[in-house]
Short mmCIF file of C-alpha atoms in Angstrom, two decimals:
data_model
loop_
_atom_site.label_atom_id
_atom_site.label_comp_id
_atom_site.label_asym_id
_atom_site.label_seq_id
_atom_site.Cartn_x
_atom_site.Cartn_y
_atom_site.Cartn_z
CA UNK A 9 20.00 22.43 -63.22
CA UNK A 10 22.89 24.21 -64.90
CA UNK A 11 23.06 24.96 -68.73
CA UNK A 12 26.30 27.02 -69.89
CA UNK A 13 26.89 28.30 -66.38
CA UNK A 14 23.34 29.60 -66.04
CA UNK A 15 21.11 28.32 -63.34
CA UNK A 16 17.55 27.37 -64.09
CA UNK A 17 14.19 27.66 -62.45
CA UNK A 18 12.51 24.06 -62.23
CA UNK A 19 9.15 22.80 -62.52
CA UNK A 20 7.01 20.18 -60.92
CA UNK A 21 8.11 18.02 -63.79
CA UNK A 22 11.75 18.70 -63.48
CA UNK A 23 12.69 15.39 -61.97
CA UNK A 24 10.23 13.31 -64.27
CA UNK A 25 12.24 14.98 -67.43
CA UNK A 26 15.65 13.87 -66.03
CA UNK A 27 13.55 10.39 -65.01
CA UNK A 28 12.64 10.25 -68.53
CA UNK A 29 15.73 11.29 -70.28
CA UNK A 30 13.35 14.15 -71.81
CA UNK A 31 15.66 17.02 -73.25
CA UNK A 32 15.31 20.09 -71.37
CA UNK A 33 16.42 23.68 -72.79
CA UNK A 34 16.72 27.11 -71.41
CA UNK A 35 13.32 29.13 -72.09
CA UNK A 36 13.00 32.11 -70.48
CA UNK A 37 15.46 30.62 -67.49
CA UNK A 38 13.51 28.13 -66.41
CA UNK A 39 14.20 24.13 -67.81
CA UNK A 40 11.75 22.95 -69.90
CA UNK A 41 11.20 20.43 -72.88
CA UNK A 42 10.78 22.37 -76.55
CA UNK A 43 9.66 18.77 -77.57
CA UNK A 44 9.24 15.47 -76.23
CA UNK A 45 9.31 13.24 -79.51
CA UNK A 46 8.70 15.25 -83.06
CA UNK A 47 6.96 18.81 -83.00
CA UNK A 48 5.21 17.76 -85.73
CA UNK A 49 3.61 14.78 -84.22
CA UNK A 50 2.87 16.74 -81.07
CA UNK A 51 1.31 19.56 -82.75
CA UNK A 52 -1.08 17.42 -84.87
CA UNK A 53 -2.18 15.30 -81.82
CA UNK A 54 -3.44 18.31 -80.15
CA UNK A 55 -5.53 19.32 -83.88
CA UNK A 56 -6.86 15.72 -83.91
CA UNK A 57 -7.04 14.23 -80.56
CA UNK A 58 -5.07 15.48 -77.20
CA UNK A 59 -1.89 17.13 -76.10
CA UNK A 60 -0.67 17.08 -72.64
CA UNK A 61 1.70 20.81 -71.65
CA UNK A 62 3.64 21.68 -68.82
CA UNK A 63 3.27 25.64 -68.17
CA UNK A 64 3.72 25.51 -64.28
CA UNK A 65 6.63 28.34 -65.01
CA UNK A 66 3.26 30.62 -65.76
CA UNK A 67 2.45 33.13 -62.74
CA UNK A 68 -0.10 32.99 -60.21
CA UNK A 69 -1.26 35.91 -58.35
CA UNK A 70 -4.14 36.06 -56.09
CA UNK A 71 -5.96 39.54 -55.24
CA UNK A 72 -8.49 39.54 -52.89
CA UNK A 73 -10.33 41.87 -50.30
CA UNK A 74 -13.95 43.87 -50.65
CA UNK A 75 -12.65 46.60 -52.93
CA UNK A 76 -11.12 43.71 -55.32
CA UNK A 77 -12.94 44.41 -58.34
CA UNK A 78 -13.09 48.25 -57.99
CA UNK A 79 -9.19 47.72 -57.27
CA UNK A 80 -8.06 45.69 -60.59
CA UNK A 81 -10.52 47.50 -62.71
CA UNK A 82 -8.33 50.37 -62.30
CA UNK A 83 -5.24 48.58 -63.02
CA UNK A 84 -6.56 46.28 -66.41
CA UNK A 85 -8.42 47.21 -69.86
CA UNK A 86 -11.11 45.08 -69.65
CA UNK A 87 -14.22 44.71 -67.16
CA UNK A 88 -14.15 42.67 -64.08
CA UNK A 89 -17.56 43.74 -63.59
CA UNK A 90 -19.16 42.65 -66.62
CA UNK A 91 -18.24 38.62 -65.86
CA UNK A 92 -19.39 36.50 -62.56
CA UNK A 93 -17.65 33.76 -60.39
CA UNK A 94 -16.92 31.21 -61.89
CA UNK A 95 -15.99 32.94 -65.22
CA UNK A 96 -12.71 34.11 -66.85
CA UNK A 97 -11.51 37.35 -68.26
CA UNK A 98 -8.52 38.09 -71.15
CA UNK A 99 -7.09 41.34 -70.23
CA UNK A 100 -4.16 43.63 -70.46
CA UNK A 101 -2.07 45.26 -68.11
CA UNK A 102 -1.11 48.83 -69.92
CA UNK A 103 1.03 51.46 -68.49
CA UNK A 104 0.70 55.17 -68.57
CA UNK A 105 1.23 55.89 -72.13
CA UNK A 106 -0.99 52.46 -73.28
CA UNK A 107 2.15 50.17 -73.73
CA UNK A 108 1.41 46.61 -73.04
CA UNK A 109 3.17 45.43 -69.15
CA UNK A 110 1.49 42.05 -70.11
CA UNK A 111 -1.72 40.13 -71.38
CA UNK A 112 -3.08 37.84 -68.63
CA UNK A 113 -6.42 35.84 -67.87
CA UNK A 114 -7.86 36.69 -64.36
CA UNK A 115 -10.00 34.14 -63.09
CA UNK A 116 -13.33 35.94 -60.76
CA UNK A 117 -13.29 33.08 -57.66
CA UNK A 118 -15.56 35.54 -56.09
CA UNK A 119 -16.57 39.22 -55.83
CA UNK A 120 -13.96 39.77 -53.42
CA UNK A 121 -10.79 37.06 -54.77
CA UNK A 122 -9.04 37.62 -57.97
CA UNK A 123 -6.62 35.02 -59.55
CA UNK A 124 -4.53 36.14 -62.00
CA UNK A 125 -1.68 34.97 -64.44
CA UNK A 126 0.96 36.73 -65.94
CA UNK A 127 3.29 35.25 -68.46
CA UNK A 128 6.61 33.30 -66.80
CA UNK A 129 8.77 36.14 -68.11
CA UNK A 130 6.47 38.94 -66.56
CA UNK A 131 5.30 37.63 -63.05
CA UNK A 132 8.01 39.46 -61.27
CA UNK A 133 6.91 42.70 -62.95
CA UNK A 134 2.81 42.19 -62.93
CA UNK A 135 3.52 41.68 -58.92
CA UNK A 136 5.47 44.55 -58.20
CA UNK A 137 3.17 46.59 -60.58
CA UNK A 138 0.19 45.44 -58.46
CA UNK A 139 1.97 46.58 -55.56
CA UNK A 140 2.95 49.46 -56.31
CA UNK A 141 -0.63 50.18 -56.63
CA UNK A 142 -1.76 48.39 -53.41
CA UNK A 143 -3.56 51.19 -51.39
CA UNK A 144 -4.17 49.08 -48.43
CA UNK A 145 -8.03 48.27 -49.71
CA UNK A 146 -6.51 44.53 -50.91
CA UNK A 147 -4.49 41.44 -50.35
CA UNK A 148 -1.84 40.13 -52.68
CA UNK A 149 -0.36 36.75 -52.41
CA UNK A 150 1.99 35.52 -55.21
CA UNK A 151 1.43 31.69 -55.25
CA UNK A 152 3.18 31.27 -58.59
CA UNK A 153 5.68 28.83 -56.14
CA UNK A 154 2.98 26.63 -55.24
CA UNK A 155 1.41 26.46 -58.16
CA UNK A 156 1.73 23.79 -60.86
CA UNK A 157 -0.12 24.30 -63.91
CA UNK A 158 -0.92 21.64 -66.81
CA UNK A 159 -2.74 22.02 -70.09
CA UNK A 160 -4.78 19.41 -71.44
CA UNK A 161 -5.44 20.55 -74.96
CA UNK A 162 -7.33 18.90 -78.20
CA UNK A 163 -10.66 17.49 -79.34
CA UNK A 164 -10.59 14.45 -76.70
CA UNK A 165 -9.46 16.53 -73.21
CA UNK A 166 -12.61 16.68 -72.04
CA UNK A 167 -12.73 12.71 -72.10
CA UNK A 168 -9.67 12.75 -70.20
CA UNK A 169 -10.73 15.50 -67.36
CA UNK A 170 -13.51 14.14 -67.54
CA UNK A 171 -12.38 10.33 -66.48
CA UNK A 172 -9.61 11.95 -63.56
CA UNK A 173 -12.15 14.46 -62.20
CA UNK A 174 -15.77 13.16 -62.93
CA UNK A 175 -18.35 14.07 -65.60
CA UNK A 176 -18.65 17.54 -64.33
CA UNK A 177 -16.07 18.68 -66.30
CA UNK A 178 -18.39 18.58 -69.12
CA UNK A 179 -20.66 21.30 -68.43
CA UNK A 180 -17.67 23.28 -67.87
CA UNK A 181 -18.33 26.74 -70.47
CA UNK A 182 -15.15 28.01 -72.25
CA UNK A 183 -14.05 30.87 -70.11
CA UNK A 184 -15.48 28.93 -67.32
CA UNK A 185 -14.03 27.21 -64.32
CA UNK A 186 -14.52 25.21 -60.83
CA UNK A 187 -12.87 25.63 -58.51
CA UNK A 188 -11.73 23.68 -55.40
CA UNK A 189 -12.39 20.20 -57.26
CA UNK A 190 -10.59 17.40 -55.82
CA UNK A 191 -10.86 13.30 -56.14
CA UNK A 192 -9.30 10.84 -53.92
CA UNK A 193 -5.95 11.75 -55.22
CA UNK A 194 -5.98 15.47 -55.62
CA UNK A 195 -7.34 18.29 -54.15
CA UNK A 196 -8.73 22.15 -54.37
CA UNK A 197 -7.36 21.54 -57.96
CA UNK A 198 -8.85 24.88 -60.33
CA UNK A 199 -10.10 23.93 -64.01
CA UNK A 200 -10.57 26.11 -66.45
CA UNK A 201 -12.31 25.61 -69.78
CA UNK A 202 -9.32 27.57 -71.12
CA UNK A 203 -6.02 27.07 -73.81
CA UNK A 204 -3.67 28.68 -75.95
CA UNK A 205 -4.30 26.04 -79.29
CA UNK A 206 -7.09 27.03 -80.61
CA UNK A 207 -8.70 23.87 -79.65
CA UNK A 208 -11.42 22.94 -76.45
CA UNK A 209 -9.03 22.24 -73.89
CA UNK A 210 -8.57 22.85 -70.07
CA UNK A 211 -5.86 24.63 -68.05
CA UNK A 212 -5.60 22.61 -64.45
CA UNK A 213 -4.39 25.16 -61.80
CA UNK A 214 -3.02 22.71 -59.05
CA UNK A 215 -0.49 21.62 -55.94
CA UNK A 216 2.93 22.14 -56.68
CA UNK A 217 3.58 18.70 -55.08
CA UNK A 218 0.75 17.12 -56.96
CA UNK A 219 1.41 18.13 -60.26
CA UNK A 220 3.43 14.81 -61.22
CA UNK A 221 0.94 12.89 -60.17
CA UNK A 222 -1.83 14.83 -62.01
CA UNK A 223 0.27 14.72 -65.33
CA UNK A 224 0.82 10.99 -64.62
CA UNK A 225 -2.92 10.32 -63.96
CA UNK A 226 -3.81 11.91 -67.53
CA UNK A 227 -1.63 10.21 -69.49
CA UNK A 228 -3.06 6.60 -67.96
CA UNK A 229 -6.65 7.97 -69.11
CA UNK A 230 -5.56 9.64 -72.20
CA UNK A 231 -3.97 6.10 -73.40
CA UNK A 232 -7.12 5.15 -75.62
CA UNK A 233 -7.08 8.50 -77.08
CA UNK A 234 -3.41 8.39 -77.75
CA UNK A 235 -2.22 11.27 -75.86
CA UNK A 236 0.75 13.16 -76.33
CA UNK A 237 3.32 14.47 -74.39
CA UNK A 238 3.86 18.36 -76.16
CA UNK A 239 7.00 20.82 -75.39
CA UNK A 240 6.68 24.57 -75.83
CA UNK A 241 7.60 24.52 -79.90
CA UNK A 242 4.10 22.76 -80.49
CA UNK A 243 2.13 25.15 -78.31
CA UNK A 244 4.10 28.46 -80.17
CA UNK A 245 2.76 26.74 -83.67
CA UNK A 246 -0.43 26.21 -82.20
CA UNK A 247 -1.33 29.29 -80.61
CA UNK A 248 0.06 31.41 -84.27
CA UNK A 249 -2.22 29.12 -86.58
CA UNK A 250 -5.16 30.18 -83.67
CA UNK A 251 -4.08 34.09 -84.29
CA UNK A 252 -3.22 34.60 -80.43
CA UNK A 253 -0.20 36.69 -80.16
CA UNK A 254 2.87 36.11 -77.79
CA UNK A 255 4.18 38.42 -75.38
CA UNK A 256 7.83 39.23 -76.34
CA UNK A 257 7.39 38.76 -79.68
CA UNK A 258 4.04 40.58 -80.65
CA UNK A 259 3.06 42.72 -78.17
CA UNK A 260 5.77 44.60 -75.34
CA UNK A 261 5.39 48.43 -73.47
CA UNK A 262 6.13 49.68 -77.04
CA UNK A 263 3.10 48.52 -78.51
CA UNK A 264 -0.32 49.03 -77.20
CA UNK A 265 -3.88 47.36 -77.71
CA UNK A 266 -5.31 48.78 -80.47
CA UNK A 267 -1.47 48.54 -82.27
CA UNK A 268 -1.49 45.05 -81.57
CA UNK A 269 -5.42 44.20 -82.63
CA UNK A 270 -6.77 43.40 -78.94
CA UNK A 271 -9.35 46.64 -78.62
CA UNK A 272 -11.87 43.76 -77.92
CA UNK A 273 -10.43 43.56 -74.51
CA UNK A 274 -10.32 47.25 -74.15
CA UNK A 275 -13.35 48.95 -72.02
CA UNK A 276 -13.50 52.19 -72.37
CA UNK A 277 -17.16 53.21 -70.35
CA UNK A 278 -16.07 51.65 -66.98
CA UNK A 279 -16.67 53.24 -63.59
CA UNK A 280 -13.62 53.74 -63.13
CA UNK A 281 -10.64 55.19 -65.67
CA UNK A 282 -8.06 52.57 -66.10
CA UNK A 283 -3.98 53.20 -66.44
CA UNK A 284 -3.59 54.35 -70.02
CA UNK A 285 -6.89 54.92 -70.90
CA UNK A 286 -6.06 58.27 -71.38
CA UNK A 287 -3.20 58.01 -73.79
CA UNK A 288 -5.48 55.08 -75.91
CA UNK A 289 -8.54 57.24 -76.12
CA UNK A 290 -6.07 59.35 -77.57
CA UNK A 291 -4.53 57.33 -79.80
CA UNK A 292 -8.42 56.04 -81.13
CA UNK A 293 -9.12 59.61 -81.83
CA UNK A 294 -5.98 60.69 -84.11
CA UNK A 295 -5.97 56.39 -85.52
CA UNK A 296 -3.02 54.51 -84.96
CA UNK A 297 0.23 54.19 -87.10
CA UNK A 298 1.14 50.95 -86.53
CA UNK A 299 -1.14 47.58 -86.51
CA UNK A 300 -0.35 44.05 -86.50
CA UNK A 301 -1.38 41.77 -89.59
CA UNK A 302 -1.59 38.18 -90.56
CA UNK A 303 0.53 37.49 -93.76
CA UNK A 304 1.13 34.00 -95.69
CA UNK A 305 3.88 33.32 -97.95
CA UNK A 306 3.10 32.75 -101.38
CA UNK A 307 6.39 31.01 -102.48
CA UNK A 308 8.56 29.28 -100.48
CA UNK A 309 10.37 30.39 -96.98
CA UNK A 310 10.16 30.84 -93.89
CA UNK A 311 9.66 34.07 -92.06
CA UNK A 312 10.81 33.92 -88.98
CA UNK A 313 10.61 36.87 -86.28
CA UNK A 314 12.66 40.14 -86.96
CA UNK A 315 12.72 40.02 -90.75
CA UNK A 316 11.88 43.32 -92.16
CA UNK A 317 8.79 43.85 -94.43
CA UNK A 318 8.77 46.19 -97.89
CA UNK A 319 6.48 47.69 -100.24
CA UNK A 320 6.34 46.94 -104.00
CA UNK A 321 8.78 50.53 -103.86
CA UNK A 322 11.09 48.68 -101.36
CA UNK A 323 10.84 50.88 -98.80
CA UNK A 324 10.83 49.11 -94.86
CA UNK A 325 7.12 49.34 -93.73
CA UNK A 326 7.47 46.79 -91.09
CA UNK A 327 8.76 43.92 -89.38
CA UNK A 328 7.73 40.17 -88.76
CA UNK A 329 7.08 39.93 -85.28
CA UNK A 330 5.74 36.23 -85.28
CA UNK A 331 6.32 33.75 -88.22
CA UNK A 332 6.69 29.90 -88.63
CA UNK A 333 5.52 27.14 -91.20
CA UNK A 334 2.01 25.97 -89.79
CA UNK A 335 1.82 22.44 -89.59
CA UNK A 336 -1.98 22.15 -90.36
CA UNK A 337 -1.97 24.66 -93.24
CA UNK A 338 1.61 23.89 -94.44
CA UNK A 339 2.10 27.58 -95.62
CA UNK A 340 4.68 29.60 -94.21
CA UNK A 341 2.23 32.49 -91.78
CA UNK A 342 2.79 34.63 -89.09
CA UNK A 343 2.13 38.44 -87.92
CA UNK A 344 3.85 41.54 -89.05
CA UNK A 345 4.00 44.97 -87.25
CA UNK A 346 3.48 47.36 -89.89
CA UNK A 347 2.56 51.08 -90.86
CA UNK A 348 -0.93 51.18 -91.27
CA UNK A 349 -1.12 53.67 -94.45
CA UNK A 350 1.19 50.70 -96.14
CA UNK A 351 -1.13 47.94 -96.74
CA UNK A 352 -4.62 46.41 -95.80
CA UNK A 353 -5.67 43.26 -96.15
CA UNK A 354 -5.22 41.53 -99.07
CA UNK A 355 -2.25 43.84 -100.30
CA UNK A 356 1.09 42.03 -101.20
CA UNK A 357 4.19 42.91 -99.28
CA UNK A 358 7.36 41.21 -99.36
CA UNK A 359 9.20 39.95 -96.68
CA UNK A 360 13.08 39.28 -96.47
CA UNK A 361 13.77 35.57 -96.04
CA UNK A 362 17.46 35.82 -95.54
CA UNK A 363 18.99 36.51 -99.02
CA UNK A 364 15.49 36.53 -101.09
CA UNK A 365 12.50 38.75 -101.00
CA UNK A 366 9.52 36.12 -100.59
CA UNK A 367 5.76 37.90 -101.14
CA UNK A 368 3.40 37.60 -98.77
CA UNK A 369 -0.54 38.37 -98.59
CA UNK A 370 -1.77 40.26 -95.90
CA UNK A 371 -4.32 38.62 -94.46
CA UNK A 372 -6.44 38.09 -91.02
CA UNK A 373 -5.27 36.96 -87.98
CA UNK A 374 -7.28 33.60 -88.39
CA UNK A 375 -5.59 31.60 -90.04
CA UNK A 376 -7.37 28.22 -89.23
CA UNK A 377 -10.44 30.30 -90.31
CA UNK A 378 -8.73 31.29 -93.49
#
């Protein structure tokens, strides 16, 4: 598919959009659907019931070979070793000086195979990274092309696994997967008990050439629950009202874990030194400048990403890096990257909303806990 002269990357899904007369739009070069119906209606069907995503453009990667763990620990934040088969790690990929190459979940199939998966817009660069590394002591295999990958999101997807792929589904943990599942119409099909709402929910890791059928399959179950078809708009609204940040927009190379509130999924005791350590333990010691904060607008607005933040002395102590009006809350939130010595939580800042200074409260990252 061609928009404006540019050529796009397809999904499994690509020929049931056109099938469907389903808008697709450029994001991040590949074609897919910002919304199927309303975003509105989308976004509360995953709060109250189910929502149904395409993210096959999402990268793949699988490391394996004896030294696996020993391998990636060197190359990630957090601790492969602390988790066992079966289970799911969030990590991030830092570079020498602690800037953020990407945040990814790697899935532990074994002691000795890895999968993991980069954003869409950072595959290319999490595989050569990984290579670049590659001392000889593993295998990788980028299977991002053979990979479709659907989200099943909302209080009622585990009725709807449950019904394609059998009961259990439900003793499934979060951060949890099978692996290798399969009925009589799909096969070696990976679930995880994993999402990017905010709600329970299930990421289904399978077949390129199944992946229609798959997405068909829940939608026939997911008809009594009233299942909805949701584009990436409702799954950016989700995931801000859930505090999980974007890559791109809140964290890049210039910003590193503890700037960007993820020192949770920094280990710092592991056998092992990982890339950057040495540049964060150095930034924990002297406290960083900048942090990222949750902020709601207390008039009216919109702050969208790239408006600059000021003090009640209107001096620039930041910028928003995330911002939309939350469906759920209707408020206007988002996150801002700002100087830390400029505000805590709580503090009122004011935000630029095209010609009007708005104030805002600074305020956690949970907004849904709020």
């Amino acid at each position: 598919m061609s928009i404006e002269g540019t050529q796009l990357k397809r999904t499994p899904l690509y020929d049931y959009y056109n099938e469907n007369n389903i808008k697709v739009v450029d994001f991040g070069s590949w074609a897919l659907p910002i919304q199927f119906t309303k975003l509105m209606e989308e976004h509360h069907a995953v709060r109250k019931s189910v929502g149904l995503f395409d993210v096959s453009h999402m990268g793949e990667i699988e490391v394996s070979g004896e030294q696996a763990t020993k391998w990636l620990n060197r190359l990630i934040t957090n601790d492969l070793a602390s988790i066992v088969p079966n289970q799911a790690i969030y990590t991030l990929v830092t570079k020498e000086d602690g800037g953020i190459l990407d945040d990814i979940i790697i899935f532990k199939k074994s002691e000795t195979s890895y999968l993991l998966t980069p954003n869409a817009s950072n595959t290319d660069k999490i595989r050569d990274w990984l290579l670049k590394h590659q001392d000889g002591s593993v295998v990788i295999n980028d299977q991002s092309l053979e990979t479709g990958l659907i989200a099943i999101q909302g209080p009622k997807a585990v009725e709807v696994v449950a019904a394609v792929f059998g009961e259990e589904v439900r003793n499934i943990k979060n951060y949890h997967f099978l692996q290798d599942v399969s009925s009589e119409e799909f096969n070696n099909v990976l679930l995880s008990r994993t999402g990017y709402t905010g709600e329970d929910g299930f990421e289904c890791y399978v077949n390129w050439n199944q992946t229609e059928a798959l997405w068909k399959a829940f939608l026939k179950e997911g008809a009594a629950h009233e299942i909805t078809e949701c584009g990436l708009g409702a799954r950016d609204t989700l995931r801000l009202e859930a505090g999980m940040p974007l890559y791109g927009n809140d964290l890049s190379e210039n910003v590193t874990p503890l700037e960007a509130g993820l020192r949770f999924a920094v280990k710092w005791d592991k056998d092992d030194t990982f890339i950057g350590q040495e540049a964060l333990e150095e930034q924990k010691e002297a406290g960083a400048e900048y942090l990222s904060r949750g902020f709601e607008l207390l008039e009216r607005g919109i702050a969208r990403e790239g408006y600059p933040v000021y003090n009640d002395q209107d001096e620039e102590i930041g910028v928003v890096t995330s911002g939309t009006k939350s469906p759920t809350l209707e408020k206007s939130i988002g996150f801002v990257r700002m100087k830390k010595a400029a505000g805590k939580l709580g503090d009122t800042v004011y935000i630029q909303v095209r010609k009007n200074r708005v104030p805002a409260k600074l305020v956690k990252k949970a907004f849904l806990k709020n």
